[in-house]
Coordinates of C-alpha atoms in Angstrom, one line a residue:
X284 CA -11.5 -0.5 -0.6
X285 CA -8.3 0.9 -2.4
X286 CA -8.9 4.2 -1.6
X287 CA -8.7 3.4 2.1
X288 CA -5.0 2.8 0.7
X289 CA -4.2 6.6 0.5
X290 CA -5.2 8.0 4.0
X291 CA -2.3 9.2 5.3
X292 CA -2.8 6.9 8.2
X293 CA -1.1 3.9 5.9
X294 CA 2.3 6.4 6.2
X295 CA 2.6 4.2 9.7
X296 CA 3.0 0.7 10.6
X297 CA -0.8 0.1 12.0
X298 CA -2.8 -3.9 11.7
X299 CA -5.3 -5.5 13.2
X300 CA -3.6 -8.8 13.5
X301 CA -0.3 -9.8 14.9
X302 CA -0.6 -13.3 13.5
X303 CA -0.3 -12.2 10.0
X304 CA 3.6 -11.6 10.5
X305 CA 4.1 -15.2 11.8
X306 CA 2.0 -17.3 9.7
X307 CA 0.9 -18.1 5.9
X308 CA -2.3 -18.2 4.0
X309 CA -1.8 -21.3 1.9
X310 CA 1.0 -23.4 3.9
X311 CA 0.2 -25.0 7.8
X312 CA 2.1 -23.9 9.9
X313 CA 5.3 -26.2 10.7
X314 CA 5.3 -26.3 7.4
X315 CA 5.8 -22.4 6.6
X316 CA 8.2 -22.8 9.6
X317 CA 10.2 -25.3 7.9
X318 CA 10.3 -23.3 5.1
X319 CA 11.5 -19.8 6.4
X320 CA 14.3 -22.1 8.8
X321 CA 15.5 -23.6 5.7
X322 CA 15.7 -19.9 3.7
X323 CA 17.2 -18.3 6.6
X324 CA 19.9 -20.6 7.1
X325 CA 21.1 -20.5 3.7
X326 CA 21.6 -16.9 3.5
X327 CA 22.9 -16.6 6.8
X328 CA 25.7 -19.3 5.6
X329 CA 26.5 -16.4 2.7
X330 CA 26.7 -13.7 5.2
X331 CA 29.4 -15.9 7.2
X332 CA 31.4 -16.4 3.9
X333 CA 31.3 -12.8 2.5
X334 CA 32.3 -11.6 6.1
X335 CA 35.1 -13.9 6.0
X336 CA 35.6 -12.8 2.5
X337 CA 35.3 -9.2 2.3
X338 CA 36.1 -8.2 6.3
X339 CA 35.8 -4.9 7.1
X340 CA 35.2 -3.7 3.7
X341 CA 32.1 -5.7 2.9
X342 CA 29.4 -3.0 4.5
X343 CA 30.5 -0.3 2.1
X344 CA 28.2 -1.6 -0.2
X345 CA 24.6 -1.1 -0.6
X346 CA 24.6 -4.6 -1.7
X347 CA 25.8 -6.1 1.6
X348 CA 23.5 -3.8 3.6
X349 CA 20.5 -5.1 2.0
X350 CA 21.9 -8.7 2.4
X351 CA 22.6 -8.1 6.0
X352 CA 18.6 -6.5 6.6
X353 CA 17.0 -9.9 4.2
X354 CA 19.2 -11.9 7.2
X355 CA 18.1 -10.1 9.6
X356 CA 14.7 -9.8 8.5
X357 CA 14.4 -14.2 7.6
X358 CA 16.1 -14.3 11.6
X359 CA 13.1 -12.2 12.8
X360 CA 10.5 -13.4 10.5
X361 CA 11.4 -17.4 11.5
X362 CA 11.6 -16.6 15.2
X363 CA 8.1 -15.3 15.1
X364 CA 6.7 -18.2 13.2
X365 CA 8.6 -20.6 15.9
X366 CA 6.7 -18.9 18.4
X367 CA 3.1 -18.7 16.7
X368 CA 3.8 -23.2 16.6
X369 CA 5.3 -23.1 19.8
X370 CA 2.2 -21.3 21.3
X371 CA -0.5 -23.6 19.1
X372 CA 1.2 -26.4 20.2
X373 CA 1.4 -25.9 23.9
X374 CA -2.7 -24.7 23.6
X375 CA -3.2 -28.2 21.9
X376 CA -1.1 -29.9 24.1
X377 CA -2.9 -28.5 27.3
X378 CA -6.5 -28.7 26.0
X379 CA -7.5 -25.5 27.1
X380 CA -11.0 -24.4 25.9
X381 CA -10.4 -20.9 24.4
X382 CA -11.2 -18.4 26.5
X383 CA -14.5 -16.1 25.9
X384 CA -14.4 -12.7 25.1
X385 CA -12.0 -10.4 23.3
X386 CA -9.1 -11.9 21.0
X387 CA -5.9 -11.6 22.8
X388 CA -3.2 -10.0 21.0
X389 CA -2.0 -13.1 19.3
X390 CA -5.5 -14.3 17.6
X391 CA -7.0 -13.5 14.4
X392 CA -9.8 -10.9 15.1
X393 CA -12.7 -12.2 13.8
X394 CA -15.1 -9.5 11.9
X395 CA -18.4 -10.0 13.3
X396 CA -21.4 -9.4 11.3
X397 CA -23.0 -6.6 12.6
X398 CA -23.1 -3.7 10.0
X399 CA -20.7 -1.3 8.1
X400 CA -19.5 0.5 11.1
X401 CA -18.6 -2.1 13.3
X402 CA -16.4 -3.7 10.6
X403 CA -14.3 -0.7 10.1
X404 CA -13.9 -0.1 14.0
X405 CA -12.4 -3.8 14.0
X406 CA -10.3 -3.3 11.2
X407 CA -9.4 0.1 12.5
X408 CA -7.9 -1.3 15.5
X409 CA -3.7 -1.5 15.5
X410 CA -3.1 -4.4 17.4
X411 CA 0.4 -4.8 16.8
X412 CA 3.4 -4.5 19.4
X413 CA 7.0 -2.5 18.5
X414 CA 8.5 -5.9 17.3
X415 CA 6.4 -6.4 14.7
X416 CA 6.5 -3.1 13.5
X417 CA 10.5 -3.2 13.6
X418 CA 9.7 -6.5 11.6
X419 CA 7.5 -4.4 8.8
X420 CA 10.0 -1.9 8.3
X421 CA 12.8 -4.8 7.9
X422 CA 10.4 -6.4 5.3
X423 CA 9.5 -3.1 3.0
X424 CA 13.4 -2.7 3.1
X425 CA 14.0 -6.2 2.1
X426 CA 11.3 -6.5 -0.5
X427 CA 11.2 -2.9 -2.0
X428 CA 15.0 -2.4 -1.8
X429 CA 15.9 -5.7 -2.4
X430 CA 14.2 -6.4 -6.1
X431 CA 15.1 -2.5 -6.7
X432 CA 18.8 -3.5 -6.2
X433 CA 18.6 -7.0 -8.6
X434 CA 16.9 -4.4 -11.1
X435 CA 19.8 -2.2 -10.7
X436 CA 22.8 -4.2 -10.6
X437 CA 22.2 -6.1 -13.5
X438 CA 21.1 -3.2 -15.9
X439 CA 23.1 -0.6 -14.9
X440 CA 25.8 -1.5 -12.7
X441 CA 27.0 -5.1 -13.7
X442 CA 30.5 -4.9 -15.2
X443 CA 31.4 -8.1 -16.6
X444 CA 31.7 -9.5 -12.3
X445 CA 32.0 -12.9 -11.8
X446 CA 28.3 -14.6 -12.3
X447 CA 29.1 -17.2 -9.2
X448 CA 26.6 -18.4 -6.5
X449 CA 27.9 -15.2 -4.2
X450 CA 26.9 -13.4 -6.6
X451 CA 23.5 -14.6 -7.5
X452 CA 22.5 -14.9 -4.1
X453 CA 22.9 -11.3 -3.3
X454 CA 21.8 -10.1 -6.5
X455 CA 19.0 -12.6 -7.8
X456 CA 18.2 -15.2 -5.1
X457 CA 17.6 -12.1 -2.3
X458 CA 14.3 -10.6 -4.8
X459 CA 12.9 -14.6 -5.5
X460 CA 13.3 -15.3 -1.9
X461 CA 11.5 -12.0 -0.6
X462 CA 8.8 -12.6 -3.3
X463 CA 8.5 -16.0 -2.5
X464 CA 7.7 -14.5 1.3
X465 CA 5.8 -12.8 -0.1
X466 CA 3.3 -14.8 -1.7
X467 CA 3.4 -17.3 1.2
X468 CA 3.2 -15.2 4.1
X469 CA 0.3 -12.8 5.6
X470 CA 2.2 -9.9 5.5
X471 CA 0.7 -6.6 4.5
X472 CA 1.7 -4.3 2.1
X473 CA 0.9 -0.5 2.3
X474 CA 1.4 1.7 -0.7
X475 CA 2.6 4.9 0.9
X476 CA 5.5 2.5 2.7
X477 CA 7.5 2.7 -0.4
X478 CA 8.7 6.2 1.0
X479 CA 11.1 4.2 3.6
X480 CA 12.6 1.9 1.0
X481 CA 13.3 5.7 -1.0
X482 CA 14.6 6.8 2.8
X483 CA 17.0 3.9 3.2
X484 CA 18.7 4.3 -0.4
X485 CA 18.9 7.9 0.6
X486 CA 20.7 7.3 3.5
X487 CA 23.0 5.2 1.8
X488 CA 23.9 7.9 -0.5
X489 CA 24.6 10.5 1.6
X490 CA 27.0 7.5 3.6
X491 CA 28.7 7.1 0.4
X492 CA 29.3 10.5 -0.1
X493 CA 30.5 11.0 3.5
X494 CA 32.5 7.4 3.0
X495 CA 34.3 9.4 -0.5
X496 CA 34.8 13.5 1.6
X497 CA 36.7 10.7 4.3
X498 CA 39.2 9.0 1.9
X499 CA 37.4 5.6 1.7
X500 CA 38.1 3.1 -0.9
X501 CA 36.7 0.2 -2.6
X502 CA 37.7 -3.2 -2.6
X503 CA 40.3 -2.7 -5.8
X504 CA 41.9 0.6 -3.6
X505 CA 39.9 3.3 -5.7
X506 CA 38.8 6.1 -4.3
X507 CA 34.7 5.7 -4.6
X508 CA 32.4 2.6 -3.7
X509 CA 30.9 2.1 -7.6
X510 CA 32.0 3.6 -10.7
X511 CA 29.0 4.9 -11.1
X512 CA 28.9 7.0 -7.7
X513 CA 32.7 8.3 -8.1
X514 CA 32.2 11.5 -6.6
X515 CA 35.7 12.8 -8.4
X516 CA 33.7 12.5 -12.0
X517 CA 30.7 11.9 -10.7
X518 CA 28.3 12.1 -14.3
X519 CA 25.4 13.9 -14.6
X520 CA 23.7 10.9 -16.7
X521 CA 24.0 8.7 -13.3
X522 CA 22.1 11.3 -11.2
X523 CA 19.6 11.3 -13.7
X524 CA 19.5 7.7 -14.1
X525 CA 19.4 7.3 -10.5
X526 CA 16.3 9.6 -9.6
X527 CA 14.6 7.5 -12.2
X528 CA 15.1 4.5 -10.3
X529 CA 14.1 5.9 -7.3
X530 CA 11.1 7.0 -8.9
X531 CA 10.0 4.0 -10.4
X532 CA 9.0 2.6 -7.5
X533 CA 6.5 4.9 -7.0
X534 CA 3.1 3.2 -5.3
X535 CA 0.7 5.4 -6.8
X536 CA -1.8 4.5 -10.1
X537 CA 0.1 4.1 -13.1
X538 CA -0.7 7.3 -15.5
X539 CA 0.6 9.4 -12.5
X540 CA 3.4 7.3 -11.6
X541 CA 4.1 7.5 -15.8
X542 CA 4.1 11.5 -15.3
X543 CA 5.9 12.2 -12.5
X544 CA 8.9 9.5 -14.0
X545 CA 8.5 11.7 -17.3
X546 CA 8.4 14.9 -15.5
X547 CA 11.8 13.9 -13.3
X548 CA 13.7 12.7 -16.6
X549 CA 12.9 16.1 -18.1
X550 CA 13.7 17.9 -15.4
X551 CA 17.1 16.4 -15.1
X552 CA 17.7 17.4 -18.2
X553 CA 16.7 20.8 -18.2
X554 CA 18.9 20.9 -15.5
X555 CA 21.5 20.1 -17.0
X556 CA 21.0 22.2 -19.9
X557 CA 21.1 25.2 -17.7
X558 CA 24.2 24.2 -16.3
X559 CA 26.1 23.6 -19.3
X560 CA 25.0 26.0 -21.9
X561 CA 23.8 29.3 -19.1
X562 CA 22.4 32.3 -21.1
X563 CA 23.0 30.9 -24.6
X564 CA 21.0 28.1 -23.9
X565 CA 17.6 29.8 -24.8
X566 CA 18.9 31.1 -28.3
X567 CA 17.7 28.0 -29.4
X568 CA 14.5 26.5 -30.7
X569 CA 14.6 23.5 -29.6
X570 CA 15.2 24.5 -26.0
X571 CA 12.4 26.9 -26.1
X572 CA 10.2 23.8 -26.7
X573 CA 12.0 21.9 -24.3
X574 CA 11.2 24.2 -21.8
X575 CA 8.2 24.0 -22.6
X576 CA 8.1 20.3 -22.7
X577 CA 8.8 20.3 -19.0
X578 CA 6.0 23.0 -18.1
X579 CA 3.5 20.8 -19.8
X580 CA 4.6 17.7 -17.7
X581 CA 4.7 19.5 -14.7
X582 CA 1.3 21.5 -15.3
X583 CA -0.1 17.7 -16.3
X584 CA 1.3 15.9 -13.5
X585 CA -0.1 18.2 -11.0
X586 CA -3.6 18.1 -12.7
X587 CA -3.3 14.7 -12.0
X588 CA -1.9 14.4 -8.5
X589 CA -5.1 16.8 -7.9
X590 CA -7.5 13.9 -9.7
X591 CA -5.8 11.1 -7.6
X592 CA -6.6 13.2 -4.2
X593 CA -10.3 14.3 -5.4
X594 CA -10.9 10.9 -6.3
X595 CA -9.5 9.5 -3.1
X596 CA -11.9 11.9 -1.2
X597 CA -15.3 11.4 -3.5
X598 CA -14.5 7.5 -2.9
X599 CA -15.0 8.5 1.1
X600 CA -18.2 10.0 1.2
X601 CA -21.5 8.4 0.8
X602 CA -23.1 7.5 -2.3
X603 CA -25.6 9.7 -2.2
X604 CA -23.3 12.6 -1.5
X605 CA -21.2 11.8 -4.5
X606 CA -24.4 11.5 -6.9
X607 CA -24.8 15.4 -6.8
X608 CA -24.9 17.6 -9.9
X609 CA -21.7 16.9 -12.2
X610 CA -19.3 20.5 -11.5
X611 CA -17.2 22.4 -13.8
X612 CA -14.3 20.7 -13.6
X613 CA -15.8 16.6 -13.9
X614 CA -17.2 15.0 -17.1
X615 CA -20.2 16.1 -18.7
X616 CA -21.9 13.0 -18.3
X617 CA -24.2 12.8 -21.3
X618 CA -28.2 11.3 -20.3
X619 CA -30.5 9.8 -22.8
X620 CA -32.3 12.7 -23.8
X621 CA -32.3 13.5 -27.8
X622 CA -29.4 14.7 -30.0
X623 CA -30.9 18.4 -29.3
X624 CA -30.0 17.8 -25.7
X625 CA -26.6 16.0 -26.8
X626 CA -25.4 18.4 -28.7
X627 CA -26.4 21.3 -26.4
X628 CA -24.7 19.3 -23.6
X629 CA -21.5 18.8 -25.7
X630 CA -21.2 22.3 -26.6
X631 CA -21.2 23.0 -23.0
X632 CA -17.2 24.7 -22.2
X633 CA -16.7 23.4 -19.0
X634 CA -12.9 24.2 -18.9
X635 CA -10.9 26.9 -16.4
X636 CA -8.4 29.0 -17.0
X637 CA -5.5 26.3 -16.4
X638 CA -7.1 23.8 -17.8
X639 CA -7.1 26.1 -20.9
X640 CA -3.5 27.1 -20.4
X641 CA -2.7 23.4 -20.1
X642 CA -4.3 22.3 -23.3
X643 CA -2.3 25.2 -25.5
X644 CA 1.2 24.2 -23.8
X645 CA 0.3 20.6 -25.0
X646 CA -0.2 21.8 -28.7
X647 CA 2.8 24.1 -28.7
X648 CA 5.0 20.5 -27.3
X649 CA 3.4 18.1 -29.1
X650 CA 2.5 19.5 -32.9
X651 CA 5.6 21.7 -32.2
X652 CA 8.1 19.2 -30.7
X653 CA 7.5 16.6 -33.8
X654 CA 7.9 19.6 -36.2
X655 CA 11.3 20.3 -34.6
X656 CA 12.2 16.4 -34.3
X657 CA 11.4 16.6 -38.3
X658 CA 13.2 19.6 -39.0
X659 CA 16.4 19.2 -37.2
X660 CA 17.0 15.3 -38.7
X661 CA 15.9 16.3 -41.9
X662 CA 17.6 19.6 -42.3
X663 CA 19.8 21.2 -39.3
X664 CA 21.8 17.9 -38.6
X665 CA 25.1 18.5 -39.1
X666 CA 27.6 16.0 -37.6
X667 CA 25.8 17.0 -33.8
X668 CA 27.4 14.4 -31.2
X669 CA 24.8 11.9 -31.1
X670 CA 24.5 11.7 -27.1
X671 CA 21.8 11.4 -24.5
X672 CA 21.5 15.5 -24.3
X673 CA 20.8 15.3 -27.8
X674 CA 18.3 12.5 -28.2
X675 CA 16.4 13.7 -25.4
X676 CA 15.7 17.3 -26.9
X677 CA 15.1 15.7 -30.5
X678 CA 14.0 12.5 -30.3
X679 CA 12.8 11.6 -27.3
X680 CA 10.5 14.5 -26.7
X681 CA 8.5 13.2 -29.5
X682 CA 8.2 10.4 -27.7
X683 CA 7.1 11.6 -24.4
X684 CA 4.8 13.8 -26.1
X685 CA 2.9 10.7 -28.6
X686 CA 3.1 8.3 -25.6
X687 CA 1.2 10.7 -23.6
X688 CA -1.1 11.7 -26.5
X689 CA -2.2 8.1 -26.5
X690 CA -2.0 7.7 -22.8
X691 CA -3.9 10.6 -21.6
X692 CA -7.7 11.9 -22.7
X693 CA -6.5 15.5 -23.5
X694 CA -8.4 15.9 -27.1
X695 CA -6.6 17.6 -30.1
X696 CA -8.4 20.1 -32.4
X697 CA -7.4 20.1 -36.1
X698 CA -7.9 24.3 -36.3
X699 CA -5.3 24.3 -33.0
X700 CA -2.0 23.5 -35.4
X701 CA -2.1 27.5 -35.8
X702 CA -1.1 28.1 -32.6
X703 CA 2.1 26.1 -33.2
X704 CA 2.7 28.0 -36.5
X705 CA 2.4 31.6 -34.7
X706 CA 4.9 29.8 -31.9
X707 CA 7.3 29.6 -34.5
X708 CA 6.5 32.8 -36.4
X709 CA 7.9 34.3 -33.0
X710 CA 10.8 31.9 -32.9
X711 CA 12.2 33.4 -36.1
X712 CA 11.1 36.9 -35.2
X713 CA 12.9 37.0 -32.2
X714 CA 16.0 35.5 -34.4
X715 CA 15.9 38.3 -36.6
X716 CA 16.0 40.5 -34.1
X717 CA 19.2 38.5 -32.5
X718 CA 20.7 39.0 -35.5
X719 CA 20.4 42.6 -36.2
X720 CA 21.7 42.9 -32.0
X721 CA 24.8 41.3 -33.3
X722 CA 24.0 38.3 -31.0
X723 CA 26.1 35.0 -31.5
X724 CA 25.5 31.5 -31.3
X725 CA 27.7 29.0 -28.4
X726 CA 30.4 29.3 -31.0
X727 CA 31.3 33.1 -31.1
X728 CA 29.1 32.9 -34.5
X729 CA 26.8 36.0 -36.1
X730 CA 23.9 34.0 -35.8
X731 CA 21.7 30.8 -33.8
X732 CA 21.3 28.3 -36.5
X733 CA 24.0 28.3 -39.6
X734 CA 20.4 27.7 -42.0
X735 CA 19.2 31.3 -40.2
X736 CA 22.5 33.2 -40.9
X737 CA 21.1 36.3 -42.7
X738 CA 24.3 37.5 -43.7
X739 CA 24.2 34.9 -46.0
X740 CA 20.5 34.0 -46.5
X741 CA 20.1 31.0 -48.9
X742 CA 15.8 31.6 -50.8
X743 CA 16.2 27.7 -51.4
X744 CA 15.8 27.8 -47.4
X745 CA 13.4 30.2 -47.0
X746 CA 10.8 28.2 -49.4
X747 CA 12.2 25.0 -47.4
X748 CA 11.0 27.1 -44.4
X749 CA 7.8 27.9 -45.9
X750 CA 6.9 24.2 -46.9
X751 CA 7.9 23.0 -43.2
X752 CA 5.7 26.0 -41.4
X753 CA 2.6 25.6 -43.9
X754 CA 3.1 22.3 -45.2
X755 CA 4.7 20.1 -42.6
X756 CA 3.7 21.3 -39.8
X757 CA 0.0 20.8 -40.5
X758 CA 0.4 17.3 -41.6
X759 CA 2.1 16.5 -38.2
X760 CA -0.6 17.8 -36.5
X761 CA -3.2 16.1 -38.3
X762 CA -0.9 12.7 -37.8
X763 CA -1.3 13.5 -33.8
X764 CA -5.7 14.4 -34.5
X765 CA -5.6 10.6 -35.8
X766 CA -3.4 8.9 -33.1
X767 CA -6.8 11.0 -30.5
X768 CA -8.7 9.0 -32.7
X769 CA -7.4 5.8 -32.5
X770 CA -7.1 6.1 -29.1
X771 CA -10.7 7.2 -28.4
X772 CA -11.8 4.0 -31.1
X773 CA -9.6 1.7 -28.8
X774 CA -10.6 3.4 -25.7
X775 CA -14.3 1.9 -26.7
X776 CA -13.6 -1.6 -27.4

């Protein structure tokens, strides 16, 4: 069953059968030997020239390292296999009835068909030795890392190098020849292994950082090993970018992989917001809702974490243990009484306090993040620098916010797009009284937004204002009550 995939048992190397490292499910044999001789000695001919090539230089790179592991691992990986024919072919040669009894360590084990228990005790038994467990880890480096590097070189770090067959190999060829293994082979795959693939890269960072505090160069004589990890202007975008990527690979169900991706991006930012603009930074509007923007996903993230793990644990008891009374925190699961009973059963509140909590930071980012995406395009732009700081706090929160509107079951209530309004009612309370404490804006000026400067108060703003808060706003919000709708209608099909 999946759910057997999140015991935290599948954090080590454990399998019932050795044989599955050595063999294939759809080729014989020689055959997948032949195969894995012929890979291997092709990328062990590109090691050879890029250690010719490159010398001593060639292992600062994460690049090589993960060459070097795929060699290692294809080395390994075909040595087994050579045994496993070796080994059939000697029991064929010699004619040997197989022996009674247990499987040795080398054999299948063979589920028997007694009942429930007695299949999980078999498949509950580790079987394998160190050397295929070395193997594992070599493979989850190979695989994970490897198609996590092609996916990195060529959108982020590729800089017009040479597109030769060095280059391909160790970039393209190393993710289609580990998928390729993949498919072929009987290797297992365990979801919660993705954390040593995260451990390697992490290790490599902290080399290159050590490899930069020591003096080391590249191969061009500049003092970092990529551009994009040049400790002496080392951008805050790349750190961003890079926790993303890390994150990506993420083995967990895809709405809570989706949040804690969104949740990390935000956070960077945030982050970095802090950093650059310290106490000024919550003057502003939009950074009040950008804080908030992160709250929500980290409040909605960890609701769902929690989901994940209950489910995990109500998949693990018995059925009639898990066909109880529904509790306060599951779906009211509606029976087939009459509409008295449905509506009486729908009118039920079986929400807690976060839950509650949760649901009004959602309205306050999503009806009030598009009102601020509106109003700042429409009326505060004013030659801004266009960047990724920028498009994060006014454009892309509106994204997050709709994709997870549509993405998630939270419901929307058209009466709710007051709470936004009184949100901003306290916004430009708490400017006014800025204002009249002579507080100033990042620029030394009397006031946060030059269309809030009550020195110079324009009315044509202030009905503007009033349109947006009573106008706007509620048409926004009713735009996000029909994208719940749609969804729920699709949701159905």
């Amino acid at each position: 069953m999946c759910g057997d995939e999140f015991r935290l048992r599948n954090f080590k190397f454990w399998h019932p059968i050795q044989r599955d490292f050595a063999e294939s499910r759809w080729l014989s044999l020689p055959v997948f030997v032949t195969y894995r001789v012929i890979v291997t000695a092709y990328n062990l001919g590109w090691l050879f020239y890029n250690i010719y090539l490159f010398r001593a230089k060639l292992f600062i790179y994460l690049t090589n390292w993960t060459f070097l592991i795929l060699n290692i691992y294809f080395v390994y990986a075909t040595t087994l296999s050579c045994i496993a024919l070796y080994k059939d072919k000697k029991k064929r040669n010699e004619a040997l009835p197989k022996a009674s009894g247990q499987d040795g360590p080398d054999e299948y084990i063979e589920i028997g068909t007694g009942d429930d228990s007695d299949r999980t005790d078999a498949r509950e038994v580790d079987n394998l030795r160190l050397h295929h467990k070395v193997l594992w880890v070599i493979y989850v480096i190979s695989a994970t890392g490897g198609v996590w590097i092609t996916a990195g070189y060529w959108t982020v770090l590729f800089e017009d190098d040479p597109v030769d067959a060095n280059n391909i190999t160790k970039h393209a060829l190393n993710s289609v020849f580990m998928v390729i293994d993949t498919s072929l082979s009987s290797i297992p795959i365990r979801l919660f292994h993705w954390v040593y693939a995260l451990l390697y890269f992490a290790v490599y960072i902290l080399f290159s950082v050590f490899y930069w505090l020591a003096g080391g160069t590249n191969n061009g004589g500049k003092p970092y090993i990529y551009s994009a990890l040049n400790y002496d202007d080392f951008k805050k975008t790349t750190a961003i970018l890079l926790v993303v990527f890390l994150l990506v690979w993420l083995s967990l169900p895809v709405f809570v992989a989706y949040r804690l991706i969104v949740t990390a991006y935000n956070l960077g930012w945030l982050g970095y917001n802090i950093y650059e603009f310290r106490a000024k930074l919550f003057i502003f509007l939009t950074n009040w809702t950008f804080l908030i923007l992160n709250i929500y996903f980290v409040f909605g993230t960890t609701l769902s974490c929690i989901a994940l793990h209950q489910d995990r644990k109500m998949l693990k008891k018995p059925a009639r243990m898990r066909s109880g009374q529904v509790g306060p925190t599951e779906d009211l699961e509606m029976g087939p009484g009459n509409n008295s009973d449905d509506v009486d059963g729908r009118e039920v509140d079986a929400l807690r306090w976060h839950h509650k909590i949760f649901w009004f930071l959602y309205v306050l980012s999503a009806t009030g993040g598009v009102w601020i995406t509106a109003g700042y395009w429409t009326v505060l732009f004013e030659g801004d620098p266009v960047d990724a700081n920028n498009i994060t706090k006014h454009a892309l929160n509106t994204v997050f916010m709709v994709i997870d509107t549509f993405l998630s079951k939270i419901p929307i209530r058209l009466l709710h797009w007051v709470y936004p309004l009184l949100y901003l009612a306290i916004y430009i309370l708490f400017s006014v009284i800025y204002w009249l404490a002579d507080g100033t804006n990042n620029n030394g000026e009397p006031f946060i937004y030059s269309a809030l400067n009550y020195n110079d108060f324009q009315l044509t703003f202030g009905i503007l204002l009033v349109v947006f808060l009573l106008v706007v706003l509620p048409i926004l919000h009713l735009i996000l009550f029909g994208v719940t709708k749609l969804r729920d209608h699709l949701s159905k099909k």
